[in-house]
Each structure stands twice: as structure tokens, then as C-alpha cells.
Amino acid sequence: MSVAPHQSVTLDEGSAAGAQRRVGVPVLVSLLQSVVRWRWVILSIVAALLLAGGIVTLLMTPQYTATARLEISRERQNVTNVDTLESPQAGQDVEFYKTQYSLLEARSLAERVSRSLRLATNDEFFAAHGIEPEGNAARLTPVERQAREDRAIKLLLDHISIDPIATSSLVDVSYTSASPIWASRITNEWCEQFIAAGIDRRFASTAYARRVLTTGLADLARRLEVSERAAVNFANRNDIVALGRVRGADGKTEIERTLASSDLDALNTALAAATAERISAESRASSGSDSGTSAEALTNTTIAGLRQRRAEAASEMAKLSVQFEPNYPTVRALREQITALDASIAREVSRVGSSRTAQYQELVAREQDLRSRVDESKGRFGRQQSASIQYNILQREADTNRQLYDSLLQRSKQISVSDVGATNVAVVDLANPPKAPSSPRLLLNLAIALFAGIGLSAIAVFALEQIDEGLREPGDVSRLLGVPLLGSIPKQQTDDKNLTVTLEDAKSELSEAYLSVRSSLAFSSDHGVPRTLMVTSSRAGEGKSTTAAALAIVLGRTGKRVLLIDGDMRSPSVDSIMDCSNAEGLSNFLAGQDDWRGLVQDVGFRNISIMASGPMPPSAAELLSSDRMSRLVQELRETFDHVVIDAPPILGLADAPLLTKAVEGCVFVIEAEGVAVRGLRAALGRLEMVHAHVIGVVLTKLSHRQAGYGYGYGYDYGYGSDKDN
């Protein structure tokens, strides 16, 4: 009853190879198996969602979407040509457009639109969204008004859509509503309020600057007045009279001329002229004693006239002296005339000399007077130069205050106009009332329903795959249970009456499958197919009775004498499969009848005999607990080559474990996708507890798809050329 060690190793290696083949199944093949297995679940879910999507689409209220297009520039359009407080490069950051898009979806913008259009008190707006607001719009309490306001803002935010156009500064603003008029109206108002909000933000951002500038201007005006007044008072106290002022490139005031410097300059010029005249007069005065030959005498008209008359008189006297005597009266008269003219000339020359001396003295006195006045002016100018140091300090302070005041005043004027003229948003296209609804779209909704159905089906299949713990493929036997697989039996549509006919047909698919099981059993021991074995399963209905009958028939076809015993005295089924009587059988022998030969029936199958279960005993377990079952099997081995026992299921019954001590080994039958793996392990564990030798597993009721995808070529290949067999 023991198994040869080398045969056990062969089966273990075969099971390991089967496990490797199972693990090596391609992922797509495994997924395809799951899809085929749960195809009706998948189709049901997809069909249900498609139907639901179609119904929902037909019941939905048509929605209209109005779209306006904005251009958001990075640089503002500065129509006033005045610099703003912000840098011209402000807005070049990567976050600029994201910030603008977020501002377009801000709640504050929705509040502006709601207030502008008075949506809280407009029932048409709520009706366009299928909402019946609470309260009367004409008589609202503060609480109701706030509630309607909040609801209107929420509706605006839920139905607005901001869609930037890639690789451009354009953005589409869309609003969806059941009313096309309201959709276009709100979209255009949204754009206008966005532009207004931007201007308000820029205006508010400079409010503090304007307040600071206003305060600074007033303070600088007072400081400028004080500094200028101090400079003027100091100039008055120190007789600093500026005749000319110039403003330098740095804004500093510079005095070109003062009264003192102008006077000193004029006096110095006059002194220089007086000195030159005095030197000239002194030169003339000291040029010689004969003043008759001086330049003044030579240029004096009186002297020149007297000299002209004397020359004429002398000429006349010379003519008369030739004719007359010196005492001639005419000659004497001419001599006297010449003498008188010489005296006049001498007097005139003397007078000219006296006037030159007087002029020289006058020039000397004038020079001395001018020199004293220049010295006095130089002293006054020097004192002013000393005072001008403090005056310049006061003047620079006044200039500094004036520059600060002018700068702040200019900046204040710039701020007052820059925010009004600066804008970086422009409306490219206004929203017109849409003529066709934007939703619902039947094809789109059906496509969404289809994808949702596929997704939900995938989740459902995944969950079902996790919940379903039954063996699906032949390769799962060795991998999950650690027991050798003897063979796989395809699922059959025949009843018990036709089953034996199918098994008798050596070319049938079922016969071929059990012949494969018999071949596996031939390698399970050192003497071939075990002479005594039992066939059991974890529960009823898994095909153990069919397997027991099939093994008996297959063994009988090989020329071996086989006895098939129906050991399931609680629910016998061999009699119906083999079409024999169940009046007497195993229960009779176990109850005390010693002649087992009278209980064996010949059913007409070659080399096969049957021992039915017999009458149902009160306690089958008590009958099987005795040694009569082991003695029966020992006696049967002397007559038959093989004894096959159809044992009861293991779970919940003690019959099968009691039968294991009477046989050489047991064949465990498992229905594909039947009992959970944990149940199969529990059943095998019970057999292990009684030290039963489990030869291997027969996987029954295996569908063609499971065999084809999971384990070799399946059972599609058979005898002949008929593809339908």
C-alpha cells in the first residue's frame, strides 16, 4: 500500500513543472481568461450604464454655453505714456498667467458679477439653473438675501469655465446656463468685471503711496518755505543783493553777480582809467619846460590863430621894411602889432601850461578818491564773501527741499493718471447668445457611460476574481494545493444513462481524458496502477462517482478484472450510472453477511463487476469503523486485479477518512471553479490527519476555454477530421 520513493519524486517534479507553466502564462492570456469567464457580468454592467446614460441624456435639460475671448498681455497698454509704480518688466514671471487664470475664477469676481447684475433678487437667473429660490424677491429679510447671494455666487462659480488657448495670451471665458440670454449676459459681465477689478486692484495698491506722498508734500512745503525765508533774511541782514541767478544741472541755485561785486568791478574799472589818465597827464607835465611846443599848445586853436596873425603881420612888416624906414608909421604899427601878438601868444601858452598842471592835479585827486572807494568796496565784498558761506548753506538746503518737493509733486501727478490709463486686458470677442445647446450630447454621454462601464466592469471582475477561490485551470492544482494533477476532465452535457456509452467509446473526448488519468495512475506506484483505491471529493456533485465508474471502465478495457464498489451508503449513485440494482451491496457485508460474492453484480461491461452500496444503514460511519471493510478489500484483491471504491465526500462526514485505511491510495476529485481553495485544503488536511495517501487530483467539469487557454491545447484535437467533435 506504500508508494515507491522514485515514483513520488516523479510526480512532484511533474507538479512543479505544471506550476511553472501556470506562472508563465502571459498576462494578456490571463486577462482574456478573466474577461471570458465573467463576460456576462461585464456585458450586464456595460449595458446597464449605457442604458442609464441614454436615459439620463434624454431627461437632462438643454444647456447653452456662451463664450467670450480675452487677451491678457504681459505689458500694460500705457495710453498716458507715464511710468507706473510697477517695473515695466513686472509680469514676466512664469506665474503671471496662472495668477490671471486664478483671478478669473476667484470668488471675489463672482461677487462683483452678482452685485452688478443683482442676481440675488432675480428669479429668472435661478430658474435658468433649475432652482426655485426661497422667499419673495421683492420682500427679502437680510438672512434670506444673504442666503440667495451665497447661492448665486456658488452657481456662478460652478458654471463658469476658463480655458486658456495654448501658446498664446488669449483665454476663453465661458458660462453655461439653460437660458442662452443669461449665458451671454453673465459671460460679458464677467469679462467687464474682471477688467474693472484689475483697475481697482491697481488703484488700491497705490492708495497708500498717494497718502504718503500727500503727507510728504505738505511737510516739504513747510520746510521749503522755512529754508527759503531763512536764506532771504540772511541775505538782507548781510546786504547780499543778487543781480543774477542760474540753476545748475544738479538743480542747485548759483549767484552769478551780487551788488557788491558789481560795484567793486565798476570802481576798479574807473580806478584803472583814472590811473591811466593820471600817468598820461604826469607824462605830459614832465615832458619839457617849453610849453609852447607841447601838444596842447600845438593843438590849441587860439594859439594857432594868434600865430597865424603874427605870421601875416611879420610878413607884411618884412615887405614894408624893404620900402620904408623902421620908424615908418606903418612899419612901426606892424612891429607893435607883432609885439602884441607875441604877448598874447605867450599868455595863451602860459595859460595852456597852467591848465595842464591843474588837470594833472585833478587826475591825481580823482585817482586817490577812486582808490579809497575801491578799498572800501573790497572790504564790503570781503565781508559778503565770508557771509556767503552760510548763505550758500541756507540756499542749498532750500534747493534740496525744492527738488524733493518738485519730485514728489511730479510723482503724485503721475500716480493720479497712470492707474487710470494702464490696462493689460482687452476683450477680443464678446459673447453672443448661443443658438444651439452645448449639452447634453448623446454620443459623448454614451461614450462616457461606455468607459465608465468598462472601468466598473474591470473593478467588478477584479473583485470577483479575488472572491472566487475555486480552481480555474489545471495548473492551479499543483500551485495552490501542492498535490499532483492526474488529469483534467472536460465538462460533459450527457446524463448518467449516456455516460457509460460515452466512456465505452474509446475515441470520445471523455474516454481520452480518463485514459490520461489511468496513465498517470500507472506511474503512481512501483507496481503500476494501485490495486485498491478510493475516489472521493470535498463535497457532493463534483464528479467523484463518474470518475470512479470511468476509471473502472478504462481499467477494464485494458483486460484487468475490476470491481467497482459504491462506498457512499448515504447517497449512492453508482447503481444509476452503471444501471444495476441497489437492493443488496456493501452495507449487507459490513452488517454481517460473509458471502461477498453474492453481493457482486455483473453489469455487462467487459471485465467489470459492481458492488452496490446496498440498503442505507442507520449509521454508515459505525459500519465503516469495523475491520470488515479492510478484510473485504483484502479478499477482493485475491479475485480482482483492481478494486475501485466510490467514497463519500470528505467535508462534514467521517466515512471517507475511515475508508482510507482499507485502500492503497485515494484519488481526490475537484470540480473546476467549484469549492474554494480553503475548503479543498481543509478536505486534504483531513485526509492527511488519518495518514491517507493522496495519489493525486482529477480536475473535472473543465470548460474548453479553461483547457484551451490554461493548459496546453485542451481537448479540441480528437480523432478524425470533424472539427465539431
XYZ file of C-alpha atoms in Angstrom, residues 30-297:
268
model
C -4.745 35.578 -18.138
C -6.734 38.774 -18.615
C -8.549 37.279 -21.580
C -9.500 34.294 -19.463
C -10.951 36.580 -16.807
C -12.908 38.524 -19.434
C -14.321 35.361 -20.963
C -15.119 33.924 -17.548
C -17.071 36.969 -16.415
C -18.291 38.106 -19.836
C -21.929 38.181 -18.824
C -21.165 40.287 -15.775
C -19.165 42.679 -17.936
C -21.845 42.879 -20.606
C -24.541 43.440 -17.990
C -22.667 46.288 -16.334
C -21.788 47.982 -19.641
C -25.330 47.596 -20.970
C -26.808 48.955 -17.738
C -24.563 52.008 -17.783
C -25.209 52.655 -21.493
C -28.935 52.444 -20.859
C -28.634 54.722 -17.851
C -26.507 57.172 -19.855
C -29.051 57.296 -22.665
C -31.972 57.795 -20.289
C -30.173 60.496 -18.306
C -29.211 62.280 -21.529
C -32.799 62.344 -22.753
C -34.066 63.602 -19.392
C -31.452 66.335 -18.990
C -32.375 69.998 -19.522
C -30.573 71.509 -22.555
C -27.699 73.754 -21.510
C -26.300 76.673 -23.527
C -22.711 77.858 -23.331
C -21.690 81.398 -24.290
C -18.003 82.157 -24.801
C -16.072 85.421 -24.811
C -12.380 85.767 -25.593
C -9.934 87.938 -23.667
C -6.376 88.970 -24.426
C -4.192 89.234 -21.340
C -0.936 90.976 -22.187
C 2.154 90.784 -20.077
C 2.812 94.514 -20.570
C 0.121 97.068 -19.921
C -1.120 99.409 -22.633
C 0.024 102.731 -21.140
C -2.026 105.275 -23.069
C -0.875 108.149 -20.830
C 2.823 107.410 -21.508
C 3.529 107.830 -17.800
C 5.531 105.312 -15.809
C 3.624 103.438 -13.110
C 4.854 102.300 -9.743
C 5.478 98.801 -11.072
C 8.527 97.918 -13.099
C 7.986 97.617 -16.883
C 9.206 94.037 -16.542
C 6.630 93.164 -13.893
C 4.536 90.250 -15.052
C 7.354 88.476 -16.862
C 7.369 85.753 -14.237
C 6.243 82.260 -15.098
C 3.397 82.554 -12.597
C 1.854 85.573 -14.303
C -0.702 83.796 -16.467
C -1.532 81.237 -13.812
C -2.290 84.122 -11.487
C -4.551 85.723 -14.085
C -6.441 82.459 -14.651
C -6.913 82.034 -10.914
C -8.220 85.588 -10.649
C -10.721 84.796 -13.410
C -12.111 82.004 -11.212
C -11.959 83.907 -7.923
C -14.967 84.177 -5.643
C -14.449 87.932 -5.371
C -15.064 88.251 -9.123
C -18.267 86.200 -8.813
C -19.405 88.549 -6.025
C -18.816 91.588 -8.262
C -20.827 89.994 -11.086
C -23.625 89.045 -8.693
C -23.847 92.569 -7.283
C -23.607 94.172 -10.713
C -26.470 92.104 -12.194
C -28.479 91.944 -8.915
C -28.696 88.181 -9.240
C -29.760 87.624 -5.633
C -33.140 89.229 -6.342
C -33.567 87.888 -9.876
C -35.748 84.772 -10.009
C -35.061 84.336 -13.742
C -31.394 83.695 -13.022
C -32.213 80.902 -10.576
C -34.852 79.488 -12.940
C -32.197 79.304 -15.688
C -30.349 76.855 -13.438
C -33.425 74.857 -12.488
C -33.572 76.206 -8.918
C -36.577 77.554 -7.080
C -35.144 80.068 -4.578
C -36.672 80.584 -1.176
C -38.546 83.744 -0.261
C -40.108 86.528 -2.290
C -37.586 88.560 -4.267
C -39.499 91.763 -3.512
C -39.501 91.220 0.265
C -36.338 89.565 1.492
C -35.020 89.549 5.008
C -31.292 90.155 5.469
C -30.788 86.454 6.170
C -32.705 85.398 3.044
C -30.887 87.951 0.920
C -27.504 86.700 2.136
C -28.546 83.093 1.504
C -29.662 83.913 -2.034
C -26.472 85.888 -2.591
C -24.326 82.947 -1.492
C -26.322 80.588 -3.679
C -25.994 82.868 -6.700
C -22.229 83.113 -6.188
C -21.953 79.336 -5.941
C -23.955 78.912 -9.147
C -21.684 81.369 -10.933
C -18.538 79.581 -9.817
C -19.971 76.161 -10.695
C -20.941 77.150 -14.246
C -18.053 79.414 -15.265
C -15.238 77.899 -17.312
C -11.794 79.379 -18.014
C -9.989 77.809 -20.986
C -6.567 79.268 -21.899
C -5.516 78.907 -25.531
C -2.145 77.198 -25.686
C 0.932 79.173 -26.799
C -0.961 82.475 -26.798
C -2.093 85.238 -24.465
C -5.753 84.533 -25.256
C -8.210 82.920 -22.866
C -11.822 81.875 -23.398
C -14.364 82.668 -20.695
C -17.490 80.506 -20.941
C -20.668 80.315 -18.932
C -23.275 77.572 -19.145
C -26.955 78.026 -18.386
C -30.327 76.777 -19.501
C -31.006 80.274 -20.851
C -28.839 81.454 -23.786
C -29.582 85.094 -22.902
C -28.353 84.694 -19.349
C -25.325 82.720 -20.533
C -24.119 85.517 -22.841
C -25.060 88.266 -20.406
C -23.141 86.756 -17.497
C -20.135 85.940 -19.710
C -19.801 89.536 -20.930
C -20.344 90.914 -17.439
C -17.699 88.532 -16.123
C -15.160 89.944 -18.570
C -16.070 93.562 -17.787
C -15.855 92.995 -14.060
C -12.510 91.254 -14.464
C -11.093 94.322 -16.203
C -12.673 96.640 -13.615
C -11.355 94.510 -10.764
C -7.845 94.745 -12.183
C -8.063 98.529 -12.361
C -9.460 98.671 -8.823
C -6.639 96.499 -7.524
C -4.023 98.700 -9.150
C -5.740 101.829 -7.854
C -5.933 100.380 -4.349
C -2.298 99.306 -4.479
C -1.255 102.993 -4.908
C -3.635 104.434 -2.304
C -1.034 104.153 0.433
C 1.582 105.731 -1.828
C -0.730 108.625 -2.547
C -1.373 109.150 1.155
C 2.333 109.111 1.882
C 3.032 111.497 -0.979
C 0.319 113.897 0.167
C 1.697 113.965 3.707
C 5.241 114.327 2.408
C 4.269 117.191 0.102
C 2.728 119.175 2.942
C 5.779 118.642 5.133
C 8.194 119.523 2.343
C 6.189 122.665 1.513
C 6.636 123.873 5.094
C 10.318 123.010 5.103
C 10.832 124.714 1.744
C 9.158 127.896 2.965
C 11.238 127.956 6.124
C 14.515 127.348 4.291
C 13.823 129.982 1.595
C 12.726 132.526 4.202
C 15.905 131.887 6.199
C 18.044 132.389 3.071
C 16.318 135.684 2.181
C 16.522 137.079 5.735
C 20.190 136.206 5.963
C 20.845 137.967 2.614
C 19.017 141.078 3.809
C 20.959 141.186 7.069
C 24.262 140.896 5.255
C 23.414 143.214 2.305
C 23.724 140.341 -0.156
C 21.937 141.617 -3.233
C 21.960 139.104 -6.089
C 21.828 140.688 -9.518
C 21.685 137.315 -11.374
C 20.902 133.648 -10.504
C 21.329 130.457 -12.536
C 20.090 126.856 -11.884
C 22.765 124.192 -12.390
C 22.264 120.738 -13.962
C 22.054 119.264 -10.469
C 19.274 121.679 -9.523
C 21.470 123.875 -7.319
C 20.981 127.667 -7.360
C 24.128 129.657 -8.114
C 24.523 133.501 -7.899
C 26.275 134.970 -10.904
C 26.670 138.578 -9.603
C 25.939 140.497 -6.430
C 25.633 144.258 -5.984
C 28.902 144.393 -4.061
C 30.804 142.520 -6.734
C 29.274 144.715 -9.440
C 30.218 147.917 -7.566
C 33.750 146.663 -6.945
C 34.093 145.807 -10.579
C 32.867 149.243 -11.708
C 35.092 151.115 -9.217
C 38.083 149.036 -10.123
C 37.482 149.798 -13.802
C 37.173 153.537 -13.070
C 40.344 153.457 -10.913
C 42.256 151.829 -13.687
C 41.068 154.506 -16.128
C 41.907 157.322 -13.695
C 45.337 155.902 -13.078
C 45.961 155.710 -16.788
C 44.869 159.340 -17.260
C 46.985 160.482 -14.312
C 50.025 158.744 -15.712
C 49.390 160.348 -19.097
C 48.976 163.816 -17.548
C 52.077 163.281 -15.455
C 53.962 162.352 -18.587
C 52.809 165.441 -20.327
C 53.595 167.621 -17.377
C 57.120 166.306 -17.149
C 57.770 166.236 -20.907
C 59.608 169.751 -21.008
C 59.720 173.472 -19.883
C 58.768 174.974 -23.257
C 55.130 174.664 -23.121
C 54.790 176.350 -26.494
C 55.785 173.234 -28.229
C 53.579 170.988 -26.189
C 50.880 169.035 -27.798
C 48.197 171.114 -26.074
C 49.777 174.327 -27.391
